[in-house]
C-alpha cells in the first residue's frame, strides 16, 4: 500500500483484541512492522503485540487523515467494525445514541 503524497489512516487489531487507530505518512506496512518490532516502547501497542492490519485508507492531505483519525477514535467498536467491513451505509445508524 504505497502512495507518494498524503497520509494513511490505519487500524490494527492487537493481540489482546483491542484496536489501535493511527496515521502514517510512510508506507503502512513499514509502520505495522514498527509496531510489531516495538520501536516505540511508550506506545499503546508495545505491550499488545503482535498487531495485525485490519483497515487502511489513504488521504491526499495529512490534515484530512488526522481529522478522520480523531473522528474514528471516538467511535464505538461496532461503528469501527462496520467501516472495516466496508459497510459505510451503516455508519449513520451506528452513530445514533442508544437509549
PDB file of C-alpha atoms in Angstrom:
ATOM      1  CA  UNK A   1       0.000   0.000   0.000  1.00  0.00           C
ATOM      2  CA  UNK A   2       2.159   2.797  -1.245  1.00  0.00           C
ATOM      3  CA  UNK A   3       1.172   6.289  -2.310  1.00  0.00           C
ATOM      4  CA  UNK A   4       3.564   9.148  -2.903  1.00  0.00           C
ATOM      5  CA  UNK A   5       1.866  12.054  -1.102  1.00  0.00           C
ATOM      6  CA  UNK A   6      -0.680  12.449   1.625  1.00  0.00           C
ATOM      7  CA  UNK A   7      -1.175  10.224   4.610  1.00  0.00           C
ATOM      8  CA  UNK A   8      -2.649   6.862   5.612  1.00  0.00           C
ATOM      9  CA  UNK A   9      -5.235   6.261   8.297  1.00  0.00           C
ATOM     10  CA  UNK A  10      -4.907   2.714   9.618  1.00  0.00           C
ATOM     11  CA  UNK A  11      -6.433   0.443  12.236  1.00  0.00           C
ATOM     12  CA  UNK A  12      -4.645  -2.541  13.731  1.00  0.00           C
ATOM     13  CA  UNK A  13      -6.020  -5.295  15.892  1.00  0.00           C
ATOM     14  CA  UNK A  14      -3.811  -6.014  18.883  1.00  0.00           C
ATOM     15  CA  UNK A  15      -3.069  -9.398  20.450  1.00  0.00           C
ATOM     16  CA  UNK A  16      -5.496  -8.641  23.306  1.00  0.00           C
ATOM     17  CA  UNK A  17      -8.345  -7.948  20.852  1.00  0.00           C
ATOM     18  CA  UNK A  18      -8.235  -4.178  21.265  1.00  0.00           C
ATOM     19  CA  UNK A  19      -7.819  -1.866  18.300  1.00  0.00           C
ATOM     20  CA  UNK A  20      -5.419   0.987  17.675  1.00  0.00           C
ATOM     21  CA  UNK A  21      -6.091   3.754  15.155  1.00  0.00           C
ATOM     22  CA  UNK A  22      -3.206   5.784  13.779  1.00  0.00           C
ATOM     23  CA  UNK A  23      -1.824   7.688  10.826  1.00  0.00           C
ATOM     24  CA  UNK A  24       1.413   7.479   8.903  1.00  0.00           C
ATOM     25  CA  UNK A  25       2.934   9.460   6.072  1.00  0.00           C
ATOM     26  CA  UNK A  26       5.064   6.499   5.045  1.00  0.00           C
ATOM     27  CA  UNK A  27       4.151   3.025   3.885  1.00  0.00           C
ATOM     28  CA  UNK A  28       1.547   1.296   6.031  1.00  0.00           C
ATOM     29  CA  UNK A  29       3.460  -1.994   6.031  1.00  0.00           C
ATOM     30  CA  UNK A  30       6.551  -0.243   7.399  1.00  0.00           C
ATOM     31  CA  UNK A  31       4.500   1.312  10.196  1.00  0.00           C
ATOM     32  CA  UNK A  32       2.945  -2.045  11.112  1.00  0.00           C
ATOM     33  CA  UNK A  33       6.435  -3.581  11.179  1.00  0.00           C
ATOM     34  CA  UNK A  34       7.491  -0.787  13.573  1.00  0.00           C
ATOM     35  CA  UNK A  35       4.562  -1.572  15.866  1.00  0.00           C
ATOM     36  CA  UNK A  36       5.441  -5.284  15.854  1.00  0.00           C
ATOM     37  CA  UNK A  37       9.152  -4.631  16.410  1.00  0.00           C
ATOM     38  CA  UNK A  38       8.392  -2.486  19.463  1.00  0.00           C
ATOM     39  CA  UNK A  39      10.229   0.539  18.085  1.00  0.00           C
ATOM     40  CA  UNK A  40       8.284   2.887  20.386  1.00  0.00           C
ATOM     41  CA  UNK A  41       8.240   1.443  23.940  1.00  0.00           C
ATOM     42  CA  UNK A  42       5.778   4.086  25.202  1.00  0.00           C
ATOM     43  CA  UNK A  43       3.186   3.342  22.529  1.00  0.00           C
ATOM     44  CA  UNK A  44      -0.207   1.727  23.166  1.00  0.00           C
ATOM     45  CA  UNK A  45       0.677  -1.270  21.012  1.00  0.00           C
ATOM     46  CA  UNK A  46       4.029  -2.056  22.665  1.00  0.00           C
ATOM     47  CA  UNK A  47       2.574  -4.455  25.255  1.00  0.00           C
ATOM     48  CA  UNK A  48      -0.172  -5.645  22.894  1.00  0.00           C
ATOM     49  CA  UNK A  49       1.997  -7.152  20.154  1.00  0.00           C
ATOM     50  CA  UNK A  50       1.730  -8.628  17.656  1.00  0.00           C
ATOM     51  CA  UNK A  51      -0.675  -6.379  15.789  1.00  0.00           C
ATOM     52  CA  UNK A  52      -2.466  -7.069  12.501  1.00  0.00           C
ATOM     53  CA  UNK A  53      -3.623  -4.504   9.973  1.00  0.00           C
ATOM     54  CA  UNK A  54      -7.419  -4.579   9.602  1.00  0.00           C
ATOM     55  CA  UNK A  55      -8.054  -1.295   7.756  1.00  0.00           C
ATOM     56  CA  UNK A  56      -6.163   1.349   5.788  1.00  0.00           C
ATOM     57  CA  UNK A  57      -7.336   4.334   3.775  1.00  0.00           C
ATOM     58  CA  UNK A  58      -5.213   6.923   2.002  1.00  0.00           C
ATOM     59  CA  UNK A  59      -5.962  10.634   2.266  1.00  0.00           C
ATOM     60  CA  UNK A  60      -4.452  13.232  -0.070  1.00  0.00           C
ATOM     61  CA  UNK A  61      -3.868  15.579   2.866  1.00  0.00           C
ATOM     62  CA  UNK A  62      -2.283  14.810   6.220  1.00  0.00           C
ATOM     63  CA  UNK A  63      -4.774  17.211   7.808  1.00  0.00           C
ATOM     64  CA  UNK A  64      -7.679  15.156   6.425  1.00  0.00           C
ATOM     65  CA  UNK A  65      -6.133  11.921   7.693  1.00  0.00           C
ATOM     66  CA  UNK A  66      -5.575  13.337  11.179  1.00  0.00           C
ATOM     67  CA  UNK A  67      -9.124  14.732  11.286  1.00  0.00           C
ATOM     68  CA  UNK A  68     -10.515  11.314  10.346  1.00  0.00           C
ATOM     69  CA  UNK A  69      -8.260   9.612  12.911  1.00  0.00           C
ATOM     70  CA  UNK A  70      -9.670  11.836  15.656  1.00  0.00           C
ATOM     71  CA  UNK A  71     -13.217  11.104  14.498  1.00  0.00           C
ATOM     72  CA  UNK A  72     -12.682   7.338  14.330  1.00  0.00           C
ATOM     73  CA  UNK A  73     -11.037   7.222  17.763  1.00  0.00           C
ATOM     74  CA  UNK A  74     -14.325   8.493  19.208  1.00  0.00           C
ATOM     75  CA  UNK A  75     -16.431   5.814  17.504  1.00  0.00           C
ATOM     76  CA  UNK A  76     -17.854   2.701  19.103  1.00  0.00           C
ATOM     77  CA  UNK A  77     -16.283  -0.658  18.322  1.00  0.00           C
ATOM     78  CA  UNK A  78     -19.396  -1.595  16.295  1.00  0.00           C
ATOM     79  CA  UNK A  79     -19.111   1.521  14.145  1.00  0.00           C
ATOM     80  CA  UNK A  80     -15.397   0.908  13.541  1.00  0.00           C
ATOM     81  CA  UNK A  81     -16.172  -2.698  12.605  1.00  0.00           C
ATOM     82  CA  UNK A  82     -18.757  -1.539  10.055  1.00  0.00           C
ATOM     83  CA  UNK A  83     -16.115   0.695   8.449  1.00  0.00           C
ATOM     84  CA  UNK A  84     -13.547  -2.118   8.475  1.00  0.00           C
ATOM     85  CA  UNK A  85     -16.091  -4.414   6.800  1.00  0.00           C
ATOM     86  CA  UNK A  86     -16.899  -1.759   4.183  1.00  0.00           C
ATOM     87  CA  UNK A  87     -20.474  -1.244   5.398  1.00  0.00           C
ATOM     88  CA  UNK A  88     -20.357   2.537   5.011  1.00  0.00           C
ATOM     89  CA  UNK A  89     -24.156   2.729   4.762  1.00  0.00           C
ATOM     90  CA  UNK A  90     -24.428   1.541   8.400  1.00  0.00           C
ATOM     91  CA  UNK A  91     -22.310   4.349   9.854  1.00  0.00           C
ATOM     92  CA  UNK A  92     -25.171   6.865  10.318  1.00  0.00           C
ATOM     93  CA  UNK A  93     -27.296   4.218  12.048  1.00  0.00           C
ATOM     94  CA  UNK A  94     -24.428   3.267  14.365  1.00  0.00           C
ATOM     95  CA  UNK A  95     -23.764   6.922  15.170  1.00  0.00           C
ATOM     96  CA  UNK A  96     -27.102   7.253  16.938  1.00  0.00           C
ATOM     97  CA  UNK A  97     -27.008   7.069  20.702  1.00  0.00           C
ATOM     98  CA  UNK A  98     -28.602   4.056  22.284  1.00  0.00           C
ATOM     99  CA  UNK A  99     -31.170   4.906  24.951  1.00  0.00           C
TER     100      UNK A  99
END
